[in-house]
């Protein structure tokens, strides 16, 4: 049999991207429709491991197949320079070499001419406008994807400001952002970046079990094996609609008996146990170790509820004043461990964390 087709690595693009087909279709149609299509300014919002980075990468790959130049960055210092460098590199066959020097004489030195660098005053917007004009003249669009979008990134404000001018100028360009729920909320609340409030916002919600099953089945079959129907159903349920877990469970079930033609129920049962162990080691244990005592109390109080907790009930269980509990909640939300679910309600954002805390409540 071939190599393991499942890719439990954050950010890697799996062979089958479960449950995101319509979303990808909408974005790609937006690129085809031309300047002005609202899908050309979109934000993907979800917890870590929900597939945001993989989705950005998948769209970028397909955009390149359509003739677009795609540049992919993370919202951190140096992002703007990285966008320009990537654009010049990937579009080098369409863009003239940067005119940063001119001939000052004809003094022959072997072969060639003497050149002198010239200080040219410009802005990032003017530089990118010139580059984008050349790309558009050549029939190519520019797709910019930004991961880990947050209000703490000053350069992101510049990018969005320049992008809205590109939109007004009807340039062939698109901007896709991805970020954690709280970070995106803070970003959109800032009046200095109000243009983004008109962007399409897509929530990376739990993937339907049927879509998960389809993706697992297609991945297995395309790699030359088959999977028992009961095993497939168990794997789909075990993933809980979480993109990273789909790949993690798939990876482990494949490697149980990689040379056998069929993935069995036993293979999946073993894979679920291994995936749980990996999630604990890679995600849950580091998360719990980083908690303060008050943060731990807050999360343990949440485990007494169903899927959503009332913040007033949490404060009562903790035995603290509501304003003190709100400070703890704020820290947990900012770290992406929990998230708001409407006014006065919160829920766990990290998959399996609630179950992990319940199993170890007496040890914590």
Short mmCIF file of C-alpha atoms in Angstrom, two decimals:
data_model
loop_
_atom_site.label_atom_id
_atom_site.label_comp_id
_atom_site.label_asym_id
_atom_site.label_seq_id
_atom_site.Cartn_x
_atom_site.Cartn_y
_atom_site.Cartn_z
CA UNK A 1 0.00 0.00 0.00
CA UNK A 2 1.04 3.62 -0.43
CA UNK A 3 2.14 6.18 2.11
CA UNK A 4 -0.18 7.33 4.87
CA UNK A 5 -2.46 9.93 3.20
CA UNK A 6 -3.58 11.64 6.42
CA UNK A 7 -1.73 14.76 7.52
CA UNK A 8 -2.09 15.59 11.25
CA UNK A 9 0.18 18.62 11.02
CA UNK A 10 -1.20 22.08 11.78
CA UNK A 11 -1.54 24.05 8.56
CA UNK A 12 -0.94 21.21 6.08
CA UNK A 13 -3.56 20.72 3.38
CA UNK A 14 -5.21 17.27 3.59
CA UNK A 15 -6.15 15.38 0.42
CA UNK A 16 -9.84 15.92 1.23
CA UNK A 17 -10.86 19.10 3.06
CA UNK A 18 -13.98 17.97 4.91
CA UNK A 19 -17.03 20.20 4.94
CA UNK A 20 -15.47 23.22 3.25
CA UNK A 21 -16.33 22.57 -0.41
CA UNK A 22 -19.06 25.23 -0.68
CA UNK A 23 -16.93 27.80 1.07
CA UNK A 24 -14.01 27.19 -1.27
CA UNK A 25 -16.38 27.31 -4.25
CA UNK A 26 -17.75 30.70 -3.14
CA UNK A 27 -14.29 32.22 -2.77
CA UNK A 28 -13.03 30.89 -6.11
CA UNK A 29 -16.17 32.12 -7.86
CA UNK A 30 -15.50 35.49 -6.28
CA UNK A 31 -12.06 35.52 -7.85
CA UNK A 32 -13.55 34.66 -11.24
CA UNK A 33 -16.33 37.25 -11.01
CA UNK A 34 -13.92 40.15 -10.98
CA UNK A 35 -13.36 43.23 -8.80
CA UNK A 36 -16.28 44.10 -6.57
CA UNK A 37 -17.30 40.57 -5.61
CA UNK A 38 -17.77 40.53 -1.82
CA UNK A 39 -16.05 37.14 -1.44
CA UNK A 40 -12.78 38.89 -2.32
CA UNK A 41 -12.65 40.27 1.23
CA UNK A 42 -13.34 37.40 3.63
CA UNK A 43 -12.46 36.45 7.20
CA UNK A 44 -12.34 32.88 8.51
CA UNK A 45 -12.95 32.63 12.25
CA UNK A 46 -12.44 29.58 14.47
CA UNK A 47 -10.44 28.00 17.31
CA UNK A 48 -7.00 26.49 16.79
CA UNK A 49 -7.15 23.23 14.89
CA UNK A 50 -10.44 24.06 13.17
CA UNK A 51 -8.75 24.12 9.77
CA UNK A 52 -8.33 27.86 9.13
CA UNK A 53 -4.72 27.69 7.97
CA UNK A 54 -5.34 24.61 5.82
CA UNK A 55 -8.32 26.35 4.22
CA UNK A 56 -6.24 29.41 3.36
CA UNK A 57 -3.58 27.18 1.83
CA UNK A 58 -6.12 25.16 -0.17
CA UNK A 59 -7.72 28.29 -1.62
CA UNK A 60 -4.31 29.75 -2.45
CA UNK A 61 -3.30 26.56 -4.29
CA UNK A 62 -6.47 26.54 -6.37
CA UNK A 63 -6.20 30.26 -7.06
CA UNK A 64 -2.72 29.71 -8.47
CA UNK A 65 -4.11 27.02 -10.76
CA UNK A 66 -6.49 29.72 -12.05
CA UNK A 67 -3.56 31.98 -12.89
CA UNK A 68 -3.51 34.10 -9.75
CA UNK A 69 -0.41 35.06 -7.80
CA UNK A 70 -0.94 34.13 -4.13
CA UNK A 71 1.13 35.39 -1.23
CA UNK A 72 0.64 33.88 2.20
CA UNK A 73 1.78 35.52 5.43
CA UNK A 74 1.19 35.62 9.18
CA UNK A 75 0.15 38.86 10.88
CA UNK A 76 3.40 39.80 12.54
CA UNK A 77 6.16 42.40 12.21
CA UNK A 78 7.67 42.34 8.73
CA UNK A 79 4.45 41.12 7.10
CA UNK A 80 4.29 43.97 4.59
CA UNK A 81 7.85 43.39 3.40
CA UNK A 82 7.10 39.68 3.11
CA UNK A 83 4.05 40.38 0.96
CA UNK A 84 6.11 42.48 -1.41
CA UNK A 85 8.97 39.98 -1.59
CA UNK A 86 6.65 37.03 -2.23
CA UNK A 87 4.73 38.97 -4.86
CA UNK A 88 7.91 39.86 -6.73
CA UNK A 89 9.24 36.31 -6.50
CA UNK A 90 6.06 34.52 -7.54
CA UNK A 91 5.21 37.09 -10.19
CA UNK A 92 8.77 37.51 -11.51
CA UNK A 93 7.71 36.23 -14.94
CA UNK A 94 5.15 39.04 -15.16
CA UNK A 95 6.86 41.91 -13.30
CA UNK A 96 9.80 43.96 -14.53
CA UNK A 97 12.91 43.98 -12.30
CA UNK A 98 12.67 46.62 -9.60
CA UNK A 99 13.92 49.93 -10.95
CA UNK A 100 16.13 50.77 -8.00
CA UNK A 101 19.15 51.96 -9.99
CA UNK A 102 20.04 53.78 -13.15
CA UNK A 103 23.01 53.98 -15.48
CA UNK A 104 25.37 56.84 -14.52
CA UNK A 105 27.99 56.32 -17.18
CA UNK A 106 29.34 54.09 -19.89
CA UNK A 107 32.63 53.17 -18.24
CA UNK A 108 33.26 49.71 -19.56
CA UNK A 109 34.63 47.25 -17.01
CA UNK A 110 35.10 44.04 -18.85
CA UNK A 111 31.55 43.62 -20.04
CA UNK A 112 28.73 45.66 -18.59
CA UNK A 113 28.18 49.15 -17.33
CA UNK A 114 28.67 51.04 -14.13
CA UNK A 115 25.41 51.57 -12.24
CA UNK A 116 24.57 53.67 -9.22
CA UNK A 117 21.83 53.03 -6.68
CA UNK A 118 19.33 55.84 -6.40
CA UNK A 119 17.29 56.63 -3.28
CA UNK A 120 13.68 56.61 -4.44
CA UNK A 121 11.12 57.95 -2.00
CA UNK A 122 8.01 55.77 -2.01
CA UNK A 123 5.44 54.15 0.24
CA UNK A 124 4.33 50.57 0.58
CA UNK A 125 1.09 51.52 -1.14
CA UNK A 126 2.84 53.12 -4.12
CA UNK A 127 5.21 50.17 -4.50
CA UNK A 128 2.39 47.64 -4.36
CA UNK A 129 0.22 49.70 -6.69
CA UNK A 130 2.96 49.59 -9.33
CA UNK A 131 3.45 45.85 -8.87
CA UNK A 132 -0.27 45.16 -8.94
CA UNK A 133 -0.70 47.23 -12.07
CA UNK A 134 1.87 45.10 -13.88
CA UNK A 135 0.22 41.89 -12.69
CA UNK A 136 -3.23 43.08 -13.75
CA UNK A 137 -1.92 44.27 -17.13
CA UNK A 138 -0.58 40.74 -17.63
CA UNK A 139 -4.00 39.27 -16.80
CA UNK A 140 -3.10 38.02 -13.31
CA UNK A 141 -4.78 38.81 -10.00
CA UNK A 142 -3.13 38.99 -6.57
CA UNK A 143 -4.48 36.97 -3.64
CA UNK A 144 -3.16 37.88 -0.18
CA UNK A 145 -3.87 35.50 2.70
CA UNK A 146 -3.10 36.50 6.30
CA UNK A 147 -3.16 33.99 9.15
CA UNK A 148 -3.38 34.79 12.89
CA UNK A 149 -5.13 38.12 12.21
CA UNK A 150 -5.29 40.24 15.38
CA UNK A 151 -5.60 43.86 16.44
CA UNK A 152 -2.08 43.71 17.89
CA UNK A 153 -0.61 43.67 14.37
CA UNK A 154 0.01 47.28 13.35
CA UNK A 155 1.01 46.26 9.84
CA UNK A 156 -2.36 44.62 9.35
CA UNK A 157 -3.99 48.03 9.67
CA UNK A 158 -1.78 49.33 6.86
CA UNK A 159 -2.59 46.34 4.69
CA UNK A 160 -6.35 46.73 5.13
CA UNK A 161 -6.15 50.48 4.52
CA UNK A 162 -4.24 49.96 1.28
CA UNK A 163 -6.47 47.08 0.23
CA UNK A 164 -9.61 49.23 0.44
CA UNK A 165 -7.97 51.70 -1.93
CA UNK A 166 -7.23 48.83 -4.31
CA UNK A 167 -10.91 47.89 -4.15
CA UNK A 168 -11.99 51.45 -4.94
CA UNK A 169 -9.58 51.47 -7.88
CA UNK A 170 -11.16 48.23 -9.19
CA UNK A 171 -7.88 46.36 -9.11
CA UNK A 172 -7.81 42.59 -9.48
CA UNK A 173 -6.93 41.73 -5.89
CA UNK A 174 -8.38 39.73 -2.98
CA UNK A 175 -7.68 39.55 0.76
CA UNK A 176 -8.44 36.56 2.99
CA UNK A 177 -7.86 36.69 6.74
CA UNK A 178 -8.03 33.98 9.40
CA UNK A 179 -7.98 34.33 13.16
CA UNK A 180 -9.19 33.20 16.57
CA UNK A 181 -12.72 34.35 17.48
CA UNK A 182 -11.69 36.81 20.19
CA UNK A 183 -8.84 38.28 18.14
CA UNK A 184 -11.11 38.86 15.16
CA UNK A 185 -13.79 40.42 17.36
CA UNK A 186 -11.28 42.90 18.79
CA UNK A 187 -10.06 43.64 15.29
CA UNK A 188 -13.53 44.36 13.96
CA UNK A 189 -14.39 46.51 16.98
CA UNK A 190 -11.54 48.90 16.18
CA UNK A 191 -12.81 51.97 14.32
CA UNK A 192 -9.43 52.28 12.61
CA UNK A 193 -10.15 49.18 10.55
CA UNK A 194 -13.89 49.58 9.98
CA UNK A 195 -13.58 48.52 6.32
CA UNK A 196 -13.26 44.92 7.52
CA UNK A 197 -16.72 45.01 9.04
CA UNK A 198 -18.07 44.79 5.50
CA UNK A 199 -15.98 41.71 4.74
CA UNK A 200 -17.70 38.32 4.56
CA UNK A 201 -17.20 36.54 7.89
CA UNK A 202 -17.15 32.74 7.85
CA UNK A 203 -17.30 30.79 11.10
CA UNK A 204 -15.26 27.56 11.08
CA UNK A 205 -17.90 25.58 12.92
CA UNK A 206 -17.82 21.86 13.68
CA UNK A 207 -17.92 19.81 10.50
CA UNK A 208 -20.97 17.61 10.00
CA UNK A 209 -20.35 13.90 10.66
CA UNK A 210 -21.54 13.00 7.16
CA UNK A 211 -19.00 15.37 5.61
CA UNK A 212 -16.30 13.97 7.89
CA UNK A 213 -17.19 10.41 6.86
CA UNK A 214 -17.12 11.35 3.17
CA UNK A 215 -13.67 12.93 3.52
CA UNK A 216 -12.24 9.96 5.41
CA UNK A 217 -13.72 7.46 2.94
CA UNK A 218 -12.43 9.33 -0.11
CA UNK A 219 -8.98 9.75 1.40
CA UNK A 220 -8.74 6.03 2.20
CA UNK A 221 -10.07 4.88 -1.16
CA UNK A 222 -7.96 7.31 -3.18
CA UNK A 223 -4.92 5.87 -1.43
CA UNK A 224 -5.83 2.35 -2.53
CA UNK A 225 -7.62 0.89 0.51
CA UNK A 226 -11.19 0.51 1.78
CA UNK A 227 -12.78 1.03 5.20
CA UNK A 228 -15.43 -0.96 7.06
CA UNK A 229 -18.73 1.02 7.29
CA UNK A 230 -18.91 0.67 11.09
CA UNK A 231 -15.29 1.72 11.36
CA UNK A 232 -16.00 4.76 9.20
CA UNK A 233 -18.99 5.80 11.32
CA UNK A 234 -16.94 5.49 14.52
CA UNK A 235 -14.06 7.52 13.10
CA UNK A 236 -16.43 10.27 11.97
CA UNK A 237 -18.10 10.48 15.38
CA UNK A 238 -14.77 10.40 17.18
CA UNK A 239 -13.49 13.44 15.29
CA UNK A 240 -16.26 15.57 16.74
CA UNK A 241 -16.28 17.78 13.67
CA UNK A 242 -12.77 19.04 14.48
CA UNK A 243 -10.52 19.30 11.41
CA UNK A 244 -7.26 18.42 13.17
CA UNK A 245 -8.79 15.35 14.83
CA UNK A 246 -10.02 14.05 11.46
CA UNK A 247 -6.44 13.88 10.27
CA UNK A 248 -5.09 12.60 13.58
CA UNK A 249 -7.59 9.72 13.80
CA UNK A 250 -7.13 8.93 10.12
CA UNK A 251 -3.36 8.89 10.49
CA UNK A 252 -3.45 6.41 13.37
CA UNK A 253 -6.10 4.10 11.89
CA UNK A 254 -4.10 3.85 8.64
CA UNK A 255 -0.88 2.86 10.38
CA UNK A 256 -2.45 0.03 12.43
CA UNK A 257 -2.22 -2.42 9.51
CA UNK A 258 -0.97 -0.36 6.55
CA UNK A 259 -0.49 -3.38 4.28
CA UNK A 260 -4.03 -4.69 4.74
CA UNK A 261 -6.59 -3.83 2.10
CA UNK A 262 -9.31 -2.85 4.56
CA UNK A 263 -9.34 -0.53 7.59
CA UNK A 264 -11.25 -2.36 10.34
CA UNK A 265 -13.32 -1.37 13.35
CA UNK A 266 -10.46 -2.48 15.60
CA UNK A 267 -8.08 -0.21 13.70
CA UNK A 268 -10.32 2.78 14.40
CA UNK A 269 -10.83 1.86 18.05
CA UNK A 270 -7.07 1.78 18.51
CA UNK A 271 -6.74 5.03 16.55
CA UNK A 272 -9.20 6.83 18.82
CA UNK A 273 -7.18 5.92 21.89
CA UNK A 274 -3.95 7.04 20.24
CA UNK A 275 -5.51 10.26 18.99
CA UNK A 276 -6.80 11.05 22.45
CA UNK A 277 -3.32 10.49 23.87
CA UNK A 278 -1.80 12.77 21.22
CA UNK A 279 -4.36 15.50 21.87
CA UNK A 280 -3.59 15.31 25.57
CA UNK A 281 0.15 15.45 24.98
CA UNK A 282 0.19 18.03 22.20
CA UNK A 283 -2.66 20.33 23.20
CA UNK A 284 -4.44 19.64 26.48
CA UNK A 285 -1.55 19.08 28.91
CA UNK A 286 0.35 22.23 27.81
CA UNK A 287 -2.88 24.21 28.01
CA UNK A 288 -3.66 23.03 31.54
CA UNK A 289 -0.07 23.60 32.74
CA UNK A 290 -0.30 27.21 31.60
CA UNK A 291 -3.41 27.95 33.70
CA UNK A 292 -3.36 30.01 36.89
CA UNK A 293 -5.28 28.60 39.89
CA UNK A 294 -8.15 31.04 39.28
CA UNK A 295 -8.31 30.11 35.59
CA UNK A 296 -8.43 26.45 36.54
CA UNK A 297 -11.28 27.14 38.98
CA UNK A 298 -13.17 28.94 36.25
CA UNK A 299 -12.86 26.05 33.79
CA UNK A 300 -13.76 23.44 36.39
CA UNK A 301 -16.89 25.44 37.19
CA UNK A 302 -17.77 25.34 33.48
CA UNK A 303 -17.52 21.53 33.36
CA UNK A 304 -20.73 21.29 35.43
CA UNK A 305 -22.78 22.60 32.50
CA UNK A 306 -23.73 21.27 29.11
CA UNK A 307 -22.31 22.86 25.99
CA UNK A 308 -22.76 26.46 27.19
CA UNK A 309 -22.26 28.08 30.61
CA UNK A 310 -23.81 31.17 32.15
CA UNK A 311 -21.11 33.50 33.46
CA UNK A 312 -23.24 34.37 36.51
CA UNK A 313 -23.43 30.69 37.47
CA UNK A 314 -19.68 30.28 37.07
CA UNK A 315 -18.97 33.18 39.45
CA UNK A 316 -21.38 31.71 41.98
CA UNK A 317 -19.72 28.29 41.86
CA UNK A 318 -16.30 29.89 42.23
CA UNK A 319 -17.52 31.87 45.23
CA UNK A 320 -16.21 35.17 43.85
CA UNK A 321 -17.73 38.49 42.85
CA UNK A 322 -18.92 38.69 39.21
CA UNK A 323 -16.39 41.41 38.36
CA UNK A 324 -13.50 39.22 39.59
CA UNK A 325 -14.77 36.27 37.58
CA UNK A 326 -15.05 38.50 34.50
CA UNK A 327 -11.32 39.29 34.70
CA UNK A 328 -10.54 35.58 34.62
CA UNK A 329 -12.99 35.04 31.77
CA UNK A 330 -11.34 37.82 29.77
CA UNK A 331 -7.92 36.16 30.05
CA UNK A 332 -9.27 32.75 29.02
CA UNK A 333 -11.11 34.23 26.03
CA UNK A 334 -8.03 36.16 24.90
CA UNK A 335 -6.03 32.93 24.91
CA UNK A 336 -8.65 31.10 22.84
CA UNK A 337 -9.38 28.54 25.57
CA UNK A 338 -13.03 29.56 25.89
CA UNK A 339 -15.20 31.79 23.76
CA UNK A 340 -18.36 33.89 24.06
CA UNK A 341 -21.69 32.43 23.04
CA UNK A 342 -23.90 35.48 23.17
CA UNK A 343 -24.40 37.87 26.05
CA UNK A 344 -23.37 36.38 29.40
CA UNK A 345 -22.54 32.93 28.08
CA UNK A 346 -19.31 31.09 27.29
CA UNK A 347 -18.19 27.68 26.02
CA UNK A 348 -14.99 25.68 25.62
CA UNK A 349 -13.07 26.42 22.40
CA UNK A 350 -10.39 23.74 22.79
CA UNK A 351 -11.78 20.31 21.75
CA UNK A 352 -11.70 17.56 24.39
CA UNK A 353 -10.59 19.99 27.11
CA UNK A 354 -13.84 19.70 29.04
CA UNK A 355 -13.67 15.89 29.05
CA UNK A 356 -9.98 16.03 30.02
CA UNK A 357 -10.77 18.24 33.02
CA UNK A 358 -13.66 16.04 34.11
CA UNK A 359 -11.48 12.91 34.03
CA UNK A 360 -8.80 14.58 36.15
CA UNK A 361 -10.87 16.88 38.36
CA UNK A 362 -9.58 15.22 41.52
CA UNK A 363 -5.94 15.62 40.45
CA UNK A 364 -6.08 19.28 39.43
#
